[in-house]
Amino acid sequence: MQLKIFSPMLATSLPNLDTLGDRFWAIEPKLDGIRVIATVDAAQGWVTFQTRNGHPLTTLGSCAPDLLKLGAAIGKPCSFDGEAIAGAGFYDGAGKLMKKDDTDADGIFAVFDLPWVEGWVATDGVPYLDRRKAITDAFDKAGLHSSERIKQVPIFDTITTSCIDPEALVQKAISLGWEGVVLKDIEAPYYQGKRSKAWIKLKGSETYDCPIVGFVPGKGRFDGAAGALLINYLGTVVAVGSGLSDELRLAISDQPHLYIGKVAEVQCQEITPNGSMRHPTLVKIRWDK
């Protein structure tokens, strides 16, 4: 069987609620991980992992046995959409998950969608709730709800458009240790490779994905480490000194080639009139971009 390459469906930021119409939405936690598509052929005994850009990911080998059981419960070759979560914590573990020479990193694969099953009549026409039910049934059949390596991302509520309270949802998410929430239209199909209003992400504040172009050497207690990352925000170079752990500062200084050219997710108070950022803070290195 030929490997299926999928570009994952993408969420959009909250638009004007009046433009959404009267719909029902499932609420999922927004997890702090690396977006991954896992394609499984249980009959042939293989699992492949790809990042959102289609690059192979070889470090989730410990998740493969349980994914094979999950695929066997589906009964046909299929692909699961989810987040690879570093067991050691994002800053300490995400980089290890992205390395090519480590085939068994400490990671968990959290499944939240089923974009493809061989033989489905219209892959992009199956409603969200039907895809989610297929995942739940497979976890039940395979007895995997207590698995330490693969998890099913929960739906913790279903609401109508008129009941969406963005601030309250974000505060609840933060209190539960999540990055935010994702609202998903329960009747929407899986729009492969598209950013759609059928999935809406809510986070505590707006963030920006910016390429890393360098770093500023540290001084004082940061002597010998990175004092700040330099990012390119729409043509303006911005120094980001907040949000970097001591370990990350040392890693950037010791191996800058692993970071320069990567993408940093940066939060800031506001964009200044001259196009820079006020009080920028590093949220995370986006190893998946």
CSV table of N, CA and C in Angstrom, one decimal, residues 77-187:
chain,number,residue,atom,x,y,z
A,77,PRO,N,-6.3,0.2,7.0
A,77,PRO,CA,-5.3,1.2,7.1
A,77,PRO,C,-5.9,2.6,7.3
A,78,CYS,N,-5.3,3.4,8.1
A,78,CYS,CA,-5.9,4.7,8.5
A,78,CYS,C,-4.8,5.7,8.9
A,79,SER,N,-5.2,6.9,9.1
A,79,SER,CA,-4.3,8.0,9.6
A,79,SER,C,-4.9,8.6,10.8
A,80,PHE,N,-4.1,8.9,11.9
A,80,PHE,CA,-4.6,9.6,13.1
A,80,PHE,C,-3.9,10.9,13.1
A,81,ASP,N,-4.7,12.0,13.5
A,81,ASP,CA,-4.1,13.3,13.7
A,81,ASP,C,-4.0,13.6,15.1
A,82,GLY,N,-2.9,14.2,15.6
A,82,GLY,CA,-2.8,14.4,17.0
A,82,GLY,C,-1.6,15.3,17.3
A,83,GLU,N,-1.2,15.3,18.6
A,83,GLU,CA,-0.1,16.1,19.1
A,83,GLU,C,0.9,15.1,19.8
A,84,ALA,N,2.2,15.2,19.4
A,84,ALA,CA,3.2,14.5,20.1
A,84,ALA,C,3.6,15.4,21.3
A,85,ILE,N,3.5,14.8,22.5
A,85,ILE,CA,3.8,15.6,23.7
A,85,ILE,C,5.0,15.0,24.4
A,86,ALA,N,6.0,15.9,24.7
A,86,ALA,CA,7.2,15.4,25.3
A,86,ALA,C,7.0,15.1,26.7
A,87,GLY,N,7.3,13.8,27.1
A,87,GLY,CA,7.1,13.4,28.4
A,87,GLY,C,7.9,14.2,29.5
A,88,ALA,N,9.0,14.7,29.1
A,88,ALA,CA,9.9,15.4,30.0
A,88,ALA,C,9.5,16.9,30.1
A,89,GLY,N,8.4,17.3,29.4
A,89,GLY,CA,8.1,18.7,29.3
A,89,GLY,C,8.5,19.3,28.0
A,90,PHE,N,7.8,20.3,27.5
A,90,PHE,CA,8.0,20.8,26.1
A,90,PHE,C,9.5,21.3,25.9
A,91,TYR,N,9.9,22.1,26.8
A,91,TYR,CA,11.3,22.7,26.6
A,91,TYR,C,12.4,21.7,26.6
A,92,ASP,N,12.2,20.7,27.5
A,92,ASP,CA,13.2,19.7,27.7
A,92,ASP,C,13.1,18.6,26.7
A,93,GLY,N,11.9,18.3,26.2
A,93,GLY,CA,11.7,17.2,25.4
A,93,GLY,C,11.4,17.3,23.9
A,94,ALA,N,10.8,18.5,23.5
A,94,ALA,CA,10.4,18.7,22.1
A,94,ALA,C,11.6,18.6,21.2
A,95,GLY,N,12.7,19.2,21.5
A,95,GLY,CA,13.8,19.1,20.6
A,95,GLY,C,14.3,17.6,20.4
A,96,LYS,N,14.2,16.8,21.5
A,96,LYS,CA,14.6,15.4,21.4
A,96,LYS,C,13.6,14.7,20.5
A,97,LEU,N,12.3,15.0,20.5
A,97,LEU,CA,11.3,14.4,19.7
A,97,LEU,C,11.6,14.7,18.2
A,98,MET,N,12.2,15.8,17.9
A,98,MET,CA,12.4,16.2,16.5
A,98,MET,C,13.7,15.7,16.0
A,99,LYS,N,14.6,15.1,16.8
A,99,LYS,CA,15.9,14.6,16.3
A,99,LYS,C,15.7,13.4,15.5
A,100,LYS,N,16.6,13.2,14.5
A,100,LYS,CA,16.5,12.0,13.6
A,100,LYS,C,17.2,10.8,14.1
A,101,ASP,N,18.1,11.0,15.1
A,101,ASP,CA,18.9,9.9,15.5
A,101,ASP,C,18.5,9.2,16.8
A,102,ASP,N,17.3,9.6,17.3
A,102,ASP,CA,16.7,9.0,18.5
A,102,ASP,C,15.4,8.4,18.1
A,103,THR,N,15.3,7.0,18.1
A,103,THR,CA,14.2,6.3,17.7
A,103,THR,C,13.2,6.0,18.8
A,104,ASP,N,13.5,6.4,20.0
A,104,ASP,CA,12.6,6.0,21.1
A,104,ASP,C,12.6,7.1,22.2
A,105,ALA,N,12.2,8.3,21.8
A,105,ALA,CA,12.2,9.5,22.7
A,105,ALA,C,11.0,9.3,23.7
A,106,ASP,N,11.1,10.1,24.8
A,106,ASP,CA,10.0,10.0,25.8
A,106,ASP,C,8.9,10.8,25.3
A,107,GLY,N,8.0,10.2,24.6
A,107,GLY,CA,6.8,11.0,24.0
A,107,GLY,C,5.5,10.3,24.2
A,108,ILE,N,4.4,11.1,24.1
A,108,ILE,CA,3.1,10.5,24.1
A,108,ILE,C,2.4,11.1,22.9
A,109,PHE,N,1.6,10.2,22.3
A,109,PHE,CA,0.8,10.7,21.1
A,109,PHE,C,-0.6,10.8,21.5
A,110,ALA,N,-1.1,12.1,21.5
A,110,ALA,CA,-2.5,12.4,21.9
A,110,ALA,C,-3.4,12.5,20.6
A,111,VAL,N,-4.3,11.6,20.4
A,111,VAL,CA,-5.1,11.5,19.2
A,111,VAL,C,-6.4,12.4,19.3
A,112,PHE,N,-6.6,13.2,18.3
A,112,PHE,CA,-7.9,14.0,18.3
A,112,PHE,C,-8.7,13.9,17.0
A,113,ASP,N,-8.1,13.2,15.9
A,113,ASP,CA,-8.9,13.1,14.7
A,113,ASP,C,-8.5,11.9,13.9
A,114,LEU,N,-9.3,11.6,12.9
A,114,LEU,CA,-9.1,10.5,12.0
A,114,LEU,C,-9.4,10.9,10.6
A,115,PRO,N,-8.4,11.6,10.0
A,115,PRO,CA,-8.6,12.2,8.7
A,115,PRO,C,-8.8,11.2,7.5
A,116,TRP,N,-8.3,9.9,7.7
A,116,TRP,CA,-8.4,9.0,6.6
A,116,TRP,C,-8.5,7.6,7.1
A,117,VAL,N,-9.5,6.8,6.5
A,117,VAL,CA,-9.6,5.4,6.6
A,117,VAL,C,-9.8,4.8,5.3
A,118,GLU,N,-9.0,3.8,4.9
A,118,GLU,CA,-9.1,3.2,3.6
A,118,GLU,C,-10.5,2.7,3.3
A,119,GLY,N,-11.2,3.1,2.2
A,119,GLY,CA,-12.5,2.7,1.9
A,119,GLY,C,-13.6,3.6,2.3
A,120,TRP,N,-13.3,4.6,3.1
A,120,TRP,CA,-14.4,5.6,3.4
A,120,TRP,C,-14.8,6.3,2.0
A,121,VAL,N,-16.1,6.4,1.8
A,121,VAL,CA,-16.6,6.9,0.6
A,121,VAL,C,-16.1,8.3,0.2
A,122,ALA,N,-16.1,9.2,1.2
A,122,ALA,CA,-15.6,10.6,0.9
A,122,ALA,C,-14.8,11.0,2.2
A,123,THR,N,-13.5,10.9,2.0
A,123,THR,CA,-12.7,11.2,3.2
A,123,THR,C,-12.9,12.6,3.8
A,124,ASP,N,-13.2,13.6,2.9
A,124,ASP,CA,-13.4,14.9,3.4
A,124,ASP,C,-14.9,15.2,3.7
A,125,GLY,N,-15.7,14.2,3.7
A,125,GLY,CA,-17.2,14.4,3.9
A,125,GLY,C,-17.7,13.8,5.2
A,126,VAL,N,-16.8,13.1,5.9
A,126,VAL,CA,-17.2,12.5,7.2
A,126,VAL,C,-17.3,13.5,8.3
A,127,PRO,N,-18.4,13.7,9.0
A,127,PRO,CA,-18.5,14.7,10.0
A,127,PRO,C,-17.6,14.4,11.2
A,128,TYR,N,-17.3,15.5,11.9
A,128,TYR,CA,-16.4,15.5,13.0
A,128,TYR,C,-16.8,14.4,14.1
A,129,LEU,N,-18.1,14.5,14.4
A,129,LEU,CA,-18.6,13.6,15.5
A,129,LEU,C,-18.5,12.1,15.1
A,130,ASP,N,-18.7,11.8,13.8
A,130,ASP,CA,-18.5,10.4,13.3
A,130,ASP,C,-17.0,10.0,13.4
A,131,ARG,N,-16.1,10.9,13.0
A,131,ARG,CA,-14.7,10.6,13.1
A,131,ARG,C,-14.3,10.4,14.6
A,132,ARG,N,-14.8,11.2,15.5
A,132,ARG,CA,-14.5,11.1,16.9
A,132,ARG,C,-15.1,9.8,17.5
A,133,LYS,N,-16.3,9.4,17.1
A,133,LYS,CA,-16.9,8.2,17.5
A,133,LYS,C,-16.1,7.0,17.1
A,134,ALA,N,-15.6,7.0,15.9
A,134,ALA,CA,-14.7,5.9,15.4
A,134,ALA,C,-13.5,5.8,16.2
A,135,ILE,N,-12.9,6.9,16.7
A,135,ILE,CA,-11.7,6.8,17.5
A,135,ILE,C,-12.0,6.2,18.9
A,136,THR,N,-13.1,6.7,19.5
A,136,THR,CA,-13.5,6.2,20.8
A,136,THR,C,-13.8,4.7,20.8
A,137,ASP,N,-14.6,4.3,19.7
A,137,ASP,CA,-14.9,2.9,19.6
A,137,ASP,C,-13.6,2.1,19.5
A,138,ALA,N,-12.6,2.6,18.7
A,138,ALA,CA,-11.4,1.8,18.6
A,138,ALA,C,-10.6,1.7,19.9
A,139,PHE,N,-10.6,2.8,20.7
A,139,PHE,CA,-9.9,2.8,22.0
A,139,PHE,C,-10.6,1.8,22.9
A,140,ASP,N,-12.0,1.7,22.8
A,140,ASP,CA,-12.7,0.8,23.6
A,140,ASP,C,-12.4,-0.7,23.2
A,141,LYS,N,-12.5,-0.9,21.9
A,141,LYS,CA,-12.2,-2.3,21.4
A,141,LYS,C,-10.8,-2.8,21.7
A,142,ALA,N,-9.9,-1.9,21.6
A,142,ALA,CA,-8.5,-2.3,21.8
A,142,ALA,C,-8.1,-2.2,23.3
A,143,GLY,N,-8.9,-1.7,24.2
A,143,GLY,CA,-8.6,-1.6,25.6
A,143,GLY,C,-7.5,-0.7,25.9
A,144,LEU,N,-7.4,0.5,25.2
A,144,LEU,CA,-6.3,1.4,25.3
A,144,LEU,C,-6.5,2.6,26.1
A,145,HIS,N,-7.6,2.7,26.8
A,145,HIS,CA,-7.9,4.0,27.5
A,145,HIS,C,-6.9,4.2,28.7
A,146,SER,N,-6.2,3.1,29.1
A,146,SER,CA,-5.2,3.3,30.2
A,146,SER,C,-3.8,3.2,29.6
A,147,SER,N,-3.6,3.3,28.3
A,147,SER,CA,-2.3,3.3,27.7
A,147,SER,C,-1.5,4.5,28.2
A,148,GLU,N,-0.2,4.2,28.4
A,148,GLU,CA,0.7,5.3,28.8
A,148,GLU,C,1.4,6.0,27.6
A,149,ARG,N,1.2,5.5,26.4
A,149,ARG,CA,1.9,6.1,25.2
A,149,ARG,C,0.9,6.7,24.2
A,150,ILE,N,-0.3,6.3,24.2
A,150,ILE,CA,-1.3,7.0,23.3
A,150,ILE,C,-2.5,7.4,24.1
A,151,LYS,N,-3.0,8.6,23.9
A,151,LYS,CA,-4.2,9.1,24.6
A,151,LYS,C,-5.2,9.6,23.6
A,152,GLN,N,-6.5,9.6,24.0
A,152,GLN,CA,-7.5,10.3,23.2
A,152,GLN,C,-7.8,11.6,23.9
A,153,VAL,N,-7.6,12.7,23.1
A,153,VAL,CA,-7.9,14.0,23.5
A,153,VAL,C,-9.4,14.1,23.8
A,154,PRO,N,-9.8,14.5,25.0
A,154,PRO,CA,-11.2,14.5,25.4
A,154,PRO,C,-12.0,15.7,24.8
A,155,ILE,N,-13.3,15.5,24.7
A,155,ILE,CA,-14.2,16.6,24.5
A,155,ILE,C,-14.8,16.9,25.8
A,156,PHE,N,-14.6,18.1,26.4
A,156,PHE,CA,-15.1,18.3,27.7
A,156,PHE,C,-16.4,19.1,27.8
A,157,ASP,N,-16.9,19.5,26.6
A,157,ASP,CA,-18.2,20.1,26.6
A,157,ASP,C,-18.7,20.3,25.1
A,158,THR,N,-19.9,20.5,24.9
A,158,THR,CA,-20.5,20.9,23.6
A,158,THR,C,-21.4,22.1,23.8
A,159,ILE,N,-21.2,23.1,23.0
A,159,ILE,CA,-22.0,24.4,23.2
A,159,ILE,C,-22.5,24.9,21.9
A,160,THR,N,-23.4,25.8,21.9
A,160,THR,CA,-23.9,26.5,20.7
A,160,THR,C,-23.1,27.8,20.5
A,161,THR,N,-23.2,28.3,19.3
A,161,THR,CA,-22.4,29.6,19.1
A,161,THR,C,-22.8,30.7,20.0
A,162,SER,N,-24.1,30.8,20.4
A,162,SER,CA,-24.6,31.9,21.2
A,162,SER,C,-24.0,31.7,22.7
A,163,CYS,N,-23.5,30.6,23.0
A,163,CYS,CA,-23.0,30.3,24.4
A,163,CYS,C,-21.5,30.5,24.5
A,164,ILE,N,-20.8,30.8,23.4
A,164,ILE,CA,-19.3,30.9,23.4
A,164,ILE,C,-18.9,32.1,24.2
A,165,ASP,N,-18.2,31.9,25.2
A,165,ASP,CA,-17.6,33.0,26.1
A,165,ASP,C,-16.1,32.8,26.0
A,166,PRO,N,-15.4,33.5,25.1
A,166,PRO,CA,-14.0,33.3,24.9
A,166,PRO,C,-13.2,33.4,26.2
A,167,GLU,N,-13.4,34.5,26.9
A,167,GLU,CA,-12.6,34.7,28.1
A,167,GLU,C,-12.8,33.6,29.1
A,168,ALA,N,-14.0,33.2,29.3
A,168,ALA,CA,-14.3,32.1,30.3
A,168,ALA,C,-13.7,30.8,29.9
A,169,LEU,N,-13.8,30.5,28.6
A,169,LEU,CA,-13.2,29.3,28.1
A,169,LEU,C,-11.7,29.2,28.3
A,170,VAL,N,-11.0,30.4,28.0
A,170,VAL,CA,-9.6,30.4,28.1
A,170,VAL,C,-9.2,30.3,29.6
A,171,GLN,N,-9.9,31.0,30.5
A,171,GLN,CA,-9.5,30.9,31.9
A,171,GLN,C,-9.7,29.5,32.4
A,172,LYS,N,-10.8,28.8,32.0
A,172,LYS,CA,-10.9,27.4,32.4
A,172,LYS,C,-9.8,26.5,31.9
A,173,ALA,N,-9.4,26.8,30.6
A,173,ALA,CA,-8.3,26.0,30.0
A,173,ALA,C,-7.0,26.2,30.8
A,174,ILE,N,-6.7,27.4,31.1
A,174,ILE,CA,-5.5,27.7,31.8
A,174,ILE,C,-5.5,27.1,33.2
A,175,SER,N,-6.7,27.1,33.9
A,175,SER,CA,-6.8,26.5,35.2
A,175,SER,C,-6.6,25.0,35.2
A,176,LEU,N,-6.8,24.4,34.0
A,176,LEU,CA,-6.6,22.9,33.8
A,176,LEU,C,-5.3,22.6,33.3
A,177,GLY,N,-4.4,23.6,33.1
A,177,GLY,CA,-3.0,23.4,32.6
A,177,GLY,C,-2.9,23.3,31.1
A,178,TRP,N,-3.9,23.7,30.4
A,178,TRP,CA,-3.8,23.7,28.9
A,178,TRP,C,-3.4,25.0,28.3
A,179,GLU,N,-3.0,25.0,27.1
A,179,GLU,CA,-2.6,26.2,26.4
A,179,GLU,C,-3.8,27.0,26.0
A,180,GLY,N,-4.9,26.4,25.9
A,180,GLY,CA,-6.2,27.1,25.5
A,180,GLY,C,-7.1,26.0,25.1
A,181,VAL,N,-8.1,26.4,24.2
A,181,VAL,CA,-9.1,25.4,23.7
A,181,VAL,C,-9.2,25.5,22.2
A,182,VAL,N,-9.8,24.5,21.6
A,182,VAL,CA,-10.1,24.5,20.2
A,182,VAL,C,-11.6,24.1,20.1
A,183,LEU,N,-12.4,25.0,19.5
A,183,LEU,CA,-13.8,24.8,19.2
A,183,LEU,C,-13.9,24.1,17.9
A,184,LYS,N,-14.7,23.0,17.8
A,184,LYS,CA,-14.8,22.3,16.5
A,184,LYS,C,-16.3,22.1,16.2
A,185,ASP,N,-16.6,22.5,15.0
A,185,ASP,CA,-18.0,22.3,14.5
A,185,ASP,C,-18.2,20.8,14.4
A,186,ILE,N,-19.3,20.3,15.1
A,186,ILE,CA,-19.5,18.9,15.2
A,186,ILE,C,-20.0,18.3,13.9
A,187,GLU,N,-20.4,19.1,12.9
A,187,GLU,CA,-20.9,18.5,11.6
A,187,GLU,C,-19.9,18.7,10.5
